[in-house]
Amino acid sequence: MPELVVTAVLVEGRTKSEVARDYGVSRRWVITLVQRFLAEGEAGLQPRSRRPRRSPTRTATALEDQIVAIRKDLDRHGHEAGAATIAAHLIRRHGASPAVSTIWRILTARGFVTAQPHKRPKSSYVRFEAAQPNERWQVDITHWPLADGTDTEICNWLDDHSRYCLASTAAAVFTAPAIDAAYRATAAQHGDPAGVLTDNGAVFTGRYRGGGRVALEVTLHARGVILSHSRPYHPQTCGKVERFHQTQKRWLATQPDPTTTAGLQAQLDRFAAYYNTVRPHRALGRRTPTEAYTARPKAAASGIPLIDGHFRVRHDKIDSNGKLTLRHNSRLHHIGLGRRHAGTPVLVLVHDLHIRVLSTSGRLLRDLILDPSRDYQPQAST
């Protein structure tokens, strides 16, 4: 149609208003087509892009390059590198940042964003968060290999309210006493919390194994700290520390493989320092965990020993050597009763270290305080 409009004006000599009326276009468009033809010939009538020659509000190329550089640096060091995190870093550097949506579009255009499968909507999750620092600590153990493939365990303690990494410790293996020692060291630095949340690992609780209370349970109950556990096979309850494992391992994967546990511990210390004081956390409104941990008064344990009614009652039979076997704090102990009682059915009452052994007729055969340092508990000398 542009050719017909130009022909009607220049060849047929019709007025521009008349041509605009007959062809159903504006008079301004007729004038534009004629001017383009006179200036450029046939080429002037070809369709042209409507994209503006300049865009005053477009993000400067230098700023786009800086956004990409931050993304690459965060990725290279194994840190969270989403658009909101980049915006937080820009605000720290310059006091201002483009909108998160703008950063996301820039990253997409530069090829840093790949399509994700449809995920479960966030509205379907039931989220909880402690109202104060030290109101609840989460603790869990994960694994990381050394350079030679040797498996190493990492025990992480995380504050539920602030996501503050209270402690991150590497060891060949964590026993129940080692977990108790780790808690005591962490509490000495940060104070006893009001509560501790763990999974159902044997180093955290003996409730499902008939082994009495483990060392951590005894310490927490004595200090008035409420101990709670996730339900079996439901790691989402301890989701904050589980998510911390992922963030920590993503960073470790970018580091040289440690050859010793001490080398791994040095890496964990560096990561905890960055995580607590530098990394802006999405769940904290882009504050760091240290900022969130120090922003409110801290909760504390009651200090009053908790009576939890954790008494064990078991039916057993004295073996042919006159002994009973009892597990305490994940360790087996043998209690001497004498060969004269071999084969006798008994009732064993256990409350922490206090143990009473009775016959089925109610006769007290032995009353003792278990010595955890000894495998065999001999009879009292007469």
mmCIF file of C-alpha atoms in Angstrom:
data_model
loop_
_atom_site.group_PDB
_atom_site.id
_atom_site.type_symbol
_atom_site.label_atom_id
_atom_site.label_comp_id
_atom_site.label_asym_id
_atom_site.label_seq_id
_atom_site.Cartn_x
_atom_site.Cartn_y
_atom_site.Cartn_z
ATOM 1 C CA MET A 1 0.000 0.000 0.000
ATOM 2 C CA PRO A 2 2.797 2.589 0.533
ATOM 3 C CA GLU A 3 3.546 2.480 -3.212
ATOM 4 C CA LEU A 4 -0.132 3.154 -4.052
ATOM 5 C CA VAL A 5 -0.255 6.104 -1.656
ATOM 6 C CA VAL A 6 2.887 7.666 -3.152
ATOM 7 C CA THR A 7 1.675 7.053 -6.745
ATOM 8 C CA ALA A 8 -1.682 8.688 -5.988
ATOM 9 C CA VAL A 9 0.027 11.844 -4.747
ATOM 10 C CA LEU A 10 3.041 12.182 -7.065
ATOM 11 C CA VAL A 11 1.716 10.651 -10.312
ATOM 12 C CA GLU A 12 -2.028 11.216 -10.188
ATOM 13 C CA GLY A 13 -1.688 14.613 -8.535
ATOM 14 C CA ARG A 14 -4.319 14.012 -5.874
ATOM 15 C CA THR A 15 -4.221 15.945 -2.633
ATOM 16 C CA LYS A 16 -2.766 14.336 0.483
ATOM 17 C CA SER A 17 -6.014 14.777 2.395
ATOM 18 C CA GLU A 18 -7.980 13.068 -0.336
ATOM 19 C CA VAL A 19 -5.541 10.147 -0.546
ATOM 20 C CA ALA A 20 -5.573 9.747 3.266
ATOM 21 C CA ARG A 21 -9.386 9.609 3.242
ATOM 22 C CA ASP A 22 -9.571 7.115 0.384
ATOM 23 C CA TYR A 23 -6.957 4.732 1.820
ATOM 24 C CA GLY A 24 -8.079 5.001 5.449
ATOM 25 C CA VAL A 25 -4.787 6.364 6.831
ATOM 26 C CA SER A 26 -3.789 9.584 8.518
ATOM 27 C CA ARG A 27 -2.704 12.647 6.516
ATOM 28 C CA ARG A 28 0.532 12.664 8.578
ATOM 29 C CA TRP A 29 1.346 9.150 7.395
ATOM 30 C CA VAL A 30 0.798 10.132 3.759
ATOM 31 C CA ILE A 31 3.171 13.084 4.154
ATOM 32 C CA THR A 32 5.798 10.794 5.799
ATOM 33 C CA LEU A 33 5.654 8.245 2.984
ATOM 34 C CA VAL A 34 6.035 10.932 0.301
ATOM 35 C CA GLN A 35 8.992 12.507 2.118
ATOM 36 C CA ARG A 36 10.719 9.122 2.502
ATOM 37 C CA PHE A 37 10.236 8.300 -1.192
ATOM 38 C CA LEU A 38 11.604 11.661 -2.323
ATOM 39 C CA ALA A 39 14.633 11.248 -0.032
ATOM 40 C CA GLU A 40 15.419 7.521 -0.410
ATOM 41 C CA GLY A 41 13.430 6.215 -3.373
ATOM 42 C CA GLU A 42 11.920 2.701 -3.152
ATOM 43 C CA ALA A 43 14.020 1.867 -0.056
ATOM 44 C CA GLY A 44 12.205 4.583 1.892
ATOM 45 C CA LEU A 45 8.933 2.670 1.598
ATOM 46 C CA GLN A 46 10.195 -0.529 3.282
ATOM 47 C CA PRO A 47 8.836 -1.379 6.809
ATOM 48 C CA ARG A 48 10.932 0.065 9.631
ATOM 49 C CA SER A 49 11.415 -0.935 13.261
ATOM 50 C CA ARG A 50 9.470 1.068 15.814
ATOM 51 C CA ARG A 51 12.224 0.688 18.368
ATOM 52 C CA PRO A 52 13.262 4.123 19.645
ATOM 53 C CA ARG A 53 16.687 5.372 18.618
ATOM 54 C CA ARG A 54 17.572 5.950 22.287
ATOM 55 C CA SER A 55 16.166 4.878 25.677
ATOM 56 C CA PRO A 56 16.945 7.338 28.486
ATOM 57 C CA THR A 57 15.812 4.912 31.223
ATOM 58 C CA ARG A 58 17.826 1.920 29.998
ATOM 59 C CA THR A 59 20.375 0.502 32.441
ATOM 60 C CA ALA A 60 23.852 1.695 31.554
ATOM 61 C CA THR A 61 26.107 -0.873 29.907
ATOM 62 C CA ALA A 62 28.754 -0.332 32.601
ATOM 63 C CA LEU A 63 26.226 -1.186 35.313
ATOM 64 C CA GLU A 64 25.099 -4.277 33.403
ATOM 65 C CA ASP A 65 28.731 -5.375 33.190
ATOM 66 C CA GLN A 66 29.115 -4.850 36.937
ATOM 67 C CA ILE A 67 26.013 -6.962 37.622
ATOM 68 C CA VAL A 68 27.464 -9.765 35.495
ATOM 69 C CA ALA A 69 30.855 -9.454 37.246
ATOM 70 C CA ILE A 70 29.212 -9.783 40.673
ATOM 71 C CA ARG A 71 27.252 -12.812 39.464
ATOM 72 C CA LYS A 72 30.408 -14.495 38.180
ATOM 73 C CA ASP A 73 32.338 -13.729 41.376
ATOM 74 C CA LEU A 74 29.605 -15.137 43.624
ATOM 75 C CA ASP A 75 29.298 -18.248 41.447
ATOM 76 C CA ARG A 76 33.049 -18.772 41.404
ATOM 77 C CA HIS A 77 33.185 -18.777 45.214
ATOM 78 C CA GLY A 78 30.115 -20.970 45.634
ATOM 79 C CA HIS A 79 27.869 -18.281 47.132
ATOM 80 C CA GLU A 80 24.182 -17.584 46.509
ATOM 81 C CA ALA A 81 24.038 -15.441 43.367
ATOM 82 C CA GLY A 82 20.403 -14.586 42.727
ATOM 83 C CA ALA A 83 19.141 -11.211 41.515
ATOM 84 C CA ALA A 84 18.122 -10.093 45.026
ATOM 85 C CA THR A 85 21.574 -10.961 46.412
ATOM 86 C CA ILE A 86 23.261 -8.974 43.634
ATOM 87 C CA ALA A 87 20.962 -6.036 44.413
ATOM 88 C CA ALA A 88 22.021 -6.176 48.072
ATOM 89 C CA HIS A 89 25.694 -6.085 47.081
ATOM 90 C CA LEU A 90 25.098 -3.094 44.779
ATOM 91 C CA ILE A 91 23.334 -1.220 47.590
ATOM 92 C CA ARG A 92 26.298 -1.841 49.877
ATOM 93 C CA ARG A 93 28.711 -0.545 47.249
ATOM 94 C CA HIS A 94 26.788 2.397 45.816
ATOM 95 C CA GLY A 95 23.813 2.991 48.091
ATOM 96 C CA ALA A 96 21.391 2.176 45.261
ATOM 97 C CA SER A 97 20.516 -0.631 42.884
ATOM 98 C CA PRO A 98 18.240 -1.320 39.916
ATOM 99 C CA ALA A 99 15.054 -3.232 40.668
ATOM 100 C CA VAL A 100 15.466 -6.952 41.276
ATOM 101 C CA SER A 101 13.303 -7.594 38.199
ATOM 102 C CA THR A 102 15.683 -5.450 36.116
ATOM 103 C CA ILE A 103 18.707 -7.412 37.347
ATOM 104 C CA TRP A 104 16.891 -10.648 36.578
ATOM 105 C CA ARG A 105 16.155 -9.475 33.009
ATOM 106 C CA ILE A 106 19.808 -8.490 32.521
ATOM 107 C CA LEU A 107 21.006 -11.893 33.754
ATOM 108 C CA THR A 108 18.490 -13.626 31.495
ATOM 109 C CA ALA A 109 19.565 -11.619 28.460
ATOM 110 C CA ARG A 110 23.219 -12.434 29.195
ATOM 111 C CA GLY A 111 22.459 -16.170 29.436
ATOM 112 C CA PHE A 112 22.841 -16.680 33.206
ATOM 113 C CA VAL A 113 19.263 -17.779 33.896
ATOM 114 C CA THR A 114 17.890 -21.110 32.741
ATOM 115 C CA ALA A 115 14.265 -22.150 32.820
ATOM 116 C CA GLN A 116 13.244 -24.048 35.967
ATOM 117 C CA PRO A 117 10.598 -26.786 36.198
ATOM 118 C CA HIS A 118 7.364 -25.869 37.904
ATOM 119 C CA LYS A 119 7.875 -25.945 41.669
ATOM 120 C CA ARG A 120 5.578 -26.393 44.601
ATOM 121 C CA PRO A 121 4.058 -22.968 45.444
ATOM 122 C CA LYS A 122 5.563 -21.254 48.484
ATOM 123 C CA SER A 123 2.079 -20.690 49.900
ATOM 124 C CA SER A 124 1.773 -24.444 50.465
ATOM 125 C CA TYR A 125 4.649 -24.541 52.971
ATOM 126 C CA VAL A 126 4.078 -24.193 56.709
ATOM 127 C CA ARG A 127 6.938 -21.984 57.878
ATOM 128 C CA PHE A 128 7.962 -21.326 61.465
ATOM 129 C CA GLU A 129 10.637 -19.108 62.931
ATOM 130 C CA ALA A 130 11.678 -18.455 66.494
ATOM 131 C CA ALA A 131 10.833 -14.922 67.651
ATOM 132 C CA GLN A 132 14.138 -14.330 69.489
ATOM 133 C CA PRO A 133 17.769 -15.287 69.081
ATOM 134 C CA ASN A 134 18.662 -18.328 71.224
ATOM 135 C CA GLU A 135 14.993 -19.267 71.460
ATOM 136 C CA ARG A 136 15.750 -22.415 69.496
ATOM 137 C CA TRP A 137 18.945 -23.881 68.114
ATOM 138 C CA GLN A 138 18.970 -26.433 65.302
ATOM 139 C CA VAL A 139 21.792 -28.979 65.100
ATOM 140 C CA ASP A 140 22.570 -31.679 62.562
ATOM 141 C CA ILE A 141 25.480 -33.678 61.166
ATOM 142 C CA THR A 142 26.449 -33.907 57.501
ATOM 143 C CA HIS A 143 29.401 -35.450 55.639
ATOM 144 C CA TRP A 144 32.261 -34.221 53.451
ATOM 145 C CA PRO A 145 35.170 -36.229 51.954
ATOM 146 C CA LEU A 146 38.857 -35.383 52.321
ATOM 147 C CA ALA A 147 41.186 -35.364 49.317
ATOM 148 C CA ASP A 148 41.923 -39.098 49.691
ATOM 149 C CA GLY A 149 38.216 -39.961 49.892
ATOM 150 C CA THR A 150 38.119 -40.372 53.673
ATOM 151 C CA ASP A 151 34.660 -39.529 54.972
ATOM 152 C CA THR A 152 34.479 -36.725 57.519
ATOM 153 C CA GLU A 153 31.539 -35.531 59.573
ATOM 154 C CA ILE A 154 30.552 -31.881 60.047
ATOM 155 C CA CYS A 155 28.348 -30.843 62.962
ATOM 156 C CA ASN A 156 26.534 -27.538 62.387
ATOM 157 C CA TRP A 157 24.718 -25.508 65.067
ATOM 158 C CA LEU A 158 22.336 -22.852 63.725
ATOM 159 C CA ASP A 159 20.186 -20.259 65.504
ATOM 160 C CA ASP A 160 16.588 -20.691 64.303
ATOM 161 C CA HIS A 161 15.655 -16.996 64.452
ATOM 162 C CA SER A 162 18.665 -15.406 62.774
ATOM 163 C CA ARG A 163 20.215 -18.333 60.807
ATOM 164 C CA TYR A 164 23.443 -17.414 62.627
ATOM 165 C CA CYS A 165 26.027 -20.199 62.412
ATOM 166 C CA LEU A 166 26.870 -20.748 66.078
ATOM 167 C CA ALA A 167 29.452 -23.461 65.425
ATOM 168 C CA SER A 168 30.648 -25.654 62.563
ATOM 169 C CA THR A 169 32.996 -28.448 63.569
ATOM 170 C CA ALA A 170 34.696 -31.229 61.619
ATOM 171 C CA ALA A 171 35.626 -34.615 63.062
ATOM 172 C CA ALA A 172 36.300 -38.132 61.842
ATOM 173 C CA VAL A 173 33.132 -39.229 63.618
ATOM 174 C CA PHE A 174 30.885 -37.638 66.241
ATOM 175 C CA THR A 175 29.973 -39.708 69.283
ATOM 176 C CA ALA A 176 27.331 -38.796 71.862
ATOM 177 C CA PRO A 177 29.974 -37.435 74.309
ATOM 178 C CA ALA A 178 31.545 -35.403 71.464
ATOM 179 C CA ILE A 179 28.173 -33.829 70.643
ATOM 180 C CA ASP A 180 27.700 -32.989 74.316
ATOM 181 C CA ALA A 181 31.165 -31.395 74.420
ATOM 182 C CA ALA A 182 30.362 -29.400 71.275
ATOM 183 C CA TYR A 183 27.168 -28.108 72.877
ATOM 184 C CA ARG A 184 28.966 -27.105 76.068
ATOM 185 C CA ALA A 185 31.600 -25.184 74.080
ATOM 186 C CA THR A 186 28.948 -23.426 71.985
ATOM 187 C CA ALA A 187 26.847 -22.554 75.039
ATOM 188 C CA ALA A 188 29.936 -21.206 76.811
ATOM 189 C CA GLN A 189 30.314 -18.696 73.955
ATOM 190 C CA HIS A 190 26.673 -17.818 73.251
ATOM 191 C CA GLY A 191 24.777 -18.822 76.403
ATOM 192 C CA ASP A 192 22.326 -21.675 76.939
ATOM 193 C CA PRO A 193 19.348 -21.435 74.546
ATOM 194 C CA ALA A 194 15.739 -21.907 75.589
ATOM 195 C CA GLY A 195 15.485 -24.969 73.349
ATOM 196 C CA VAL A 196 17.366 -27.260 70.980
ATOM 197 C CA LEU A 197 15.898 -29.035 67.940
ATOM 198 C CA THR A 198 17.543 -32.165 66.480
ATOM 199 C CA ASP A 199 16.640 -35.160 64.385
ATOM 200 C CA ASN A 200 16.480 -38.651 65.885
ATOM 201 C CA GLY A 201 20.118 -39.627 65.424
ATOM 202 C CA ALA A 202 21.634 -41.905 68.084
ATOM 203 C CA VAL A 203 24.041 -39.164 69.179
ATOM 204 C CA PHE A 204 21.124 -36.826 69.923
ATOM 205 C CA THR A 205 18.607 -39.114 71.626
ATOM 206 C CA GLY A 206 18.235 -42.628 72.938
ATOM 207 C CA ARG A 207 14.445 -42.564 72.986
ATOM 208 C CA TYR A 208 13.963 -44.931 70.043
ATOM 209 C CA ARG A 209 16.753 -47.356 70.915
ATOM 210 C CA GLY A 210 16.024 -48.370 74.476
ATOM 211 C CA GLY A 211 19.388 -47.000 75.492
ATOM 212 C CA GLY A 212 18.352 -44.386 78.031
ATOM 213 C CA ARG A 213 19.327 -40.771 77.639
ATOM 214 C CA VAL A 214 22.447 -39.763 75.773
ATOM 215 C CA ALA A 215 24.903 -37.207 77.119
ATOM 216 C CA LEU A 216 23.317 -34.246 75.324
ATOM 217 C CA GLU A 217 19.898 -35.047 76.780
ATOM 218 C CA VAL A 218 21.289 -35.255 80.298
ATOM 219 C CA THR A 219 23.110 -31.912 79.956
ATOM 220 C CA LEU A 220 20.161 -30.061 78.436
ATOM 221 C CA HIS A 221 17.668 -31.342 81.007
ATOM 222 C CA ALA A 222 20.049 -30.438 83.826
ATOM 223 C CA ARG A 223 20.338 -26.868 82.496
ATOM 224 C CA GLY A 224 16.630 -26.390 81.877
ATOM 225 C CA VAL A 225 16.935 -26.432 78.084
ATOM 226 C CA ILE A 226 13.940 -27.915 76.249
ATOM 227 C CA LEU A 227 15.037 -30.612 73.794
ATOM 228 C CA SER A 228 12.718 -31.477 70.903
ATOM 229 C CA HIS A 229 13.089 -33.752 67.879
ATOM 230 C CA SER A 230 11.746 -33.872 64.350
ATOM 231 C CA ARG A 231 9.443 -36.729 63.579
ATOM 232 C CA PRO A 232 11.162 -39.719 61.938
ATOM 233 C CA TYR A 233 11.861 -39.403 58.195
ATOM 234 C CA HIS A 234 10.774 -35.753 58.096
ATOM 235 C CA PRO A 235 13.912 -33.595 57.602
ATOM 236 C CA GLN A 236 11.777 -30.540 56.763
ATOM 237 C CA THR A 237 11.313 -29.932 60.510
ATOM 238 C CA CYS A 238 15.032 -29.154 60.729
ATOM 239 C CA GLY A 239 14.878 -27.382 57.375
ATOM 240 C CA LYS A 240 17.016 -24.379 58.300
ATOM 241 C CA VAL A 241 20.100 -26.372 59.247
ATOM 242 C CA GLU A 242 19.474 -28.771 56.339
ATOM 243 C CA ARG A 243 19.453 -25.781 53.965
ATOM 244 C CA PHE A 244 22.620 -24.488 55.621
ATOM 245 C CA HIS A 245 24.302 -27.814 54.768
ATOM 246 C CA GLN A 246 23.566 -27.188 51.077
ATOM 247 C CA THR A 247 24.935 -23.651 51.142
ATOM 248 C CA GLN A 248 28.045 -24.794 52.996
ATOM 249 C CA LYS A 249 28.718 -27.697 50.631
ATOM 250 C CA ARG A 250 28.249 -25.524 47.564
ATOM 251 C CA TRP A 251 31.012 -23.288 48.903
ATOM 252 C CA LEU A 252 33.258 -26.204 49.885
ATOM 253 C CA ALA A 253 32.996 -27.568 46.348
ATOM 254 C CA THR A 254 34.807 -24.455 45.069
ATOM 255 C CA GLN A 255 37.703 -24.846 47.523
ATOM 256 C CA PRO A 256 40.842 -27.030 47.275
ATOM 257 C CA ASP A 257 40.212 -30.534 48.583
ATOM 258 C CA PRO A 258 41.371 -30.637 52.228
ATOM 259 C CA THR A 259 43.931 -33.314 53.059
ATOM 260 C CA THR A 260 43.275 -33.361 56.807
ATOM 261 C CA THR A 261 40.422 -32.720 59.212
ATOM 262 C CA ALA A 262 42.303 -29.656 60.442
ATOM 263 C CA GLY A 263 42.424 -28.327 56.880
ATOM 264 C CA LEU A 264 38.694 -28.871 56.499
ATOM 265 C CA GLN A 265 38.104 -27.092 59.810
ATOM 266 C CA ALA A 266 40.028 -24.056 58.564
ATOM 267 C CA GLN A 267 37.755 -23.928 55.495
ATOM 268 C CA LEU A 268 34.653 -24.229 57.686
ATOM 269 C CA ASP A 269 35.847 -21.336 59.837
ATOM 270 C CA ARG A 270 36.358 -19.117 56.773
ATOM 271 C CA PHE A 271 32.934 -19.982 55.412
ATOM 272 C CA ALA A 272 31.190 -19.340 58.752
ATOM 273 C CA ALA A 273 32.840 -15.906 58.997
ATOM 274 C CA TYR A 274 31.646 -14.976 55.486
ATOM 275 C CA TYR A 275 28.186 -16.470 55.991
ATOM 276 C CA ASN A 276 27.614 -14.692 59.305
ATOM 277 C CA THR A 277 29.005 -11.249 58.512
ATOM 278 C CA VAL A 278 29.020 -10.682 54.728
ATOM 279 C CA ARG A 279 26.424 -12.768 52.930
ATOM 280 C CA PRO A 280 22.995 -11.044 52.745
ATOM 281 C CA HIS A 281 20.332 -13.616 53.629
ATOM 282 C CA ARG A 282 17.111 -13.782 51.648
ATOM 283 C CA ALA A 283 15.026 -14.979 54.631
ATOM 284 C CA LEU A 284 16.311 -12.084 56.772
ATOM 285 C CA GLY A 285 15.339 -9.220 54.475
ATOM 286 C CA ARG A 286 18.898 -9.232 53.078
ATOM 287 C CA ARG A 287 20.445 -8.663 56.477
ATOM 288 C CA THR A 288 23.383 -10.795 57.542
ATOM 289 C CA PRO A 289 22.857 -13.447 60.247
ATOM 290 C CA THR A 290 25.062 -11.446 62.628
ATOM 291 C CA GLU A 291 22.858 -8.372 62.183
ATOM 292 C CA ALA A 292 19.734 -10.435 62.881
ATOM 293 C CA TYR A 293 21.320 -12.277 65.825
ATOM 294 C CA THR A 294 22.318 -9.054 67.582
ATOM 295 C CA ALA A 295 19.184 -7.033 66.769
ATOM 296 C CA ARG A 296 16.951 -8.431 69.529
ATOM 297 C CA PRO A 297 17.348 -9.516 73.154
ATOM 298 C CA LYS A 298 18.289 -13.167 73.437
ATOM 299 C CA ALA A 299 16.146 -15.874 74.984
ATOM 300 C CA ALA A 300 17.694 -18.029 77.696
ATOM 301 C CA ALA A 301 17.209 -21.385 79.371
ATOM 302 C CA SER A 302 15.244 -21.489 82.611
ATOM 303 C CA GLY A 303 18.223 -22.940 84.464
ATOM 304 C CA ILE A 304 15.825 -25.144 86.406
ATOM 305 C CA PRO A 305 16.483 -28.881 85.855
ATOM 306 C CA LEU A 306 13.688 -30.430 83.849
ATOM 307 C CA ILE A 307 11.881 -33.459 85.239
ATOM 308 C CA ASP A 308 11.061 -35.391 82.141
ATOM 309 C CA GLY A 309 9.996 -38.695 83.691
ATOM 310 C CA HIS A 310 12.578 -40.527 81.595
ATOM 311 C CA PHE A 311 12.565 -43.771 83.563
ATOM 312 C CA ARG A 312 13.336 -47.046 81.856
ATOM 313 C CA VAL A 313 11.656 -50.230 82.914
ATOM 314 C CA ARG A 314 12.747 -53.485 81.303
ATOM 315 C CA HIS A 315 12.315 -57.188 81.881
ATOM 316 C CA ASP A 316 15.462 -59.278 81.518
ATOM 317 C CA LYS A 317 17.153 -62.471 82.647
ATOM 318 C CA ILE A 318 20.537 -62.754 84.344
ATOM 319 C CA ASP A 319 22.956 -64.657 82.104
ATOM 320 C CA SER A 320 24.898 -67.801 82.986
ATOM 321 C CA ASN A 321 27.833 -65.720 84.257
ATOM 322 C CA GLY A 322 25.627 -63.796 86.700
ATOM 323 C CA LYS A 323 25.607 -60.546 84.707
ATOM 324 C CA LEU A 324 23.144 -58.156 83.053
ATOM 325 C CA THR A 325 23.956 -56.060 79.971
ATOM 326 C CA LEU A 326 22.719 -52.458 79.870
ATOM 327 C CA ARG A 327 23.286 -49.716 77.305
ATOM 328 C CA HIS A 328 23.912 -46.197 78.565
ATOM 329 C CA ASN A 329 24.890 -43.227 76.398
ATOM 330 C CA SER A 330 25.303 -45.545 73.382
ATOM 331 C CA ARG A 331 27.794 -47.739 75.289
ATOM 332 C CA LEU A 332 27.306 -51.251 76.678
ATOM 333 C CA HIS A 333 27.913 -51.892 80.373
ATOM 334 C CA HIS A 334 27.867 -55.203 82.266
ATOM 335 C CA ILE A 335 26.410 -55.342 85.756
ATOM 336 C CA GLY A 336 27.592 -58.101 88.086
ATOM 337 C CA LEU A 337 24.949 -59.867 90.220
ATOM 338 C CA GLY A 338 26.614 -63.197 91.023
ATOM 339 C CA ARG A 339 26.393 -66.678 89.530
ATOM 340 C CA ARG A 340 23.909 -67.685 92.252
ATOM 341 C CA HIS A 341 21.309 -65.580 90.376
ATOM 342 C CA ALA A 342 22.090 -67.039 86.928
ATOM 343 C CA GLY A 343 18.914 -67.528 84.906
ATOM 344 C CA THR A 344 16.779 -65.452 87.288
ATOM 345 C CA PRO A 345 14.095 -63.299 85.582
ATOM 346 C CA VAL A 346 14.451 -59.704 86.823
ATOM 347 C CA LEU A 347 12.910 -56.262 86.541
ATOM 348 C CA VAL A 348 15.418 -53.451 85.847
ATOM 349 C CA LEU A 349 14.550 -49.864 86.814
ATOM 350 C CA VAL A 350 16.818 -47.183 85.316
ATOM 351 C CA HIS A 351 16.859 -43.439 85.879
ATOM 352 C CA ASP A 352 19.974 -41.880 84.391
ATOM 353 C CA LEU A 353 22.850 -43.510 86.315
ATOM 354 C CA HIS A 354 20.691 -44.899 89.107
ATOM 355 C CA ILE A 355 19.917 -48.588 88.500
ATOM 356 C CA ARG A 356 17.852 -51.004 90.571
ATOM 357 C CA VAL A 357 17.543 -54.720 89.808
ATOM 358 C CA LEU A 358 14.606 -56.603 91.373
ATOM 359 C CA SER A 359 13.406 -60.184 91.162
ATOM 360 C CA THR A 360 9.908 -60.762 89.841
ATOM 361 C CA SER A 361 8.810 -61.324 93.452
ATOM 362 C CA GLY A 362 9.963 -57.790 94.326
ATOM 363 C CA ARG A 363 13.234 -58.673 96.078
ATOM 364 C CA LEU A 364 15.962 -56.061 95.556
ATOM 365 C CA LEU A 365 19.006 -57.807 94.101
ATOM 366 C CA ARG A 366 21.162 -54.746 93.478
ATOM 367 C CA ASP A 367 20.997 -50.961 93.778
ATOM 368 C CA LEU A 368 23.868 -49.019 92.208
ATOM 369 C CA ILE A 369 25.031 -45.820 90.551
ATOM 370 C CA LEU A 370 26.493 -46.698 87.168
ATOM 371 C CA ASP A 371 30.107 -45.708 86.554
ATOM 372 C CA PRO A 372 30.080 -44.650 82.856
ATOM 373 C CA SER A 373 33.881 -44.991 82.616
ATOM 374 C CA ARG A 374 33.811 -48.748 83.296
ATOM 375 C CA ASP A 375 32.416 -51.500 81.090
ATOM 376 C CA TYR A 376 31.979 -53.884 84.021
ATOM 377 C CA GLN A 377 30.204 -52.865 87.213
ATOM 378 C CA PRO A 378 31.497 -55.310 89.852
ATOM 379 C CA GLN A 379 29.564 -56.324 92.916
ATOM 380 C CA ALA A 380 30.395 -54.483 96.105
ATOM 381 C CA SER A 381 33.127 -56.234 98.070
ATOM 382 C CA THR A 382 32.023 -57.784 101.322
#
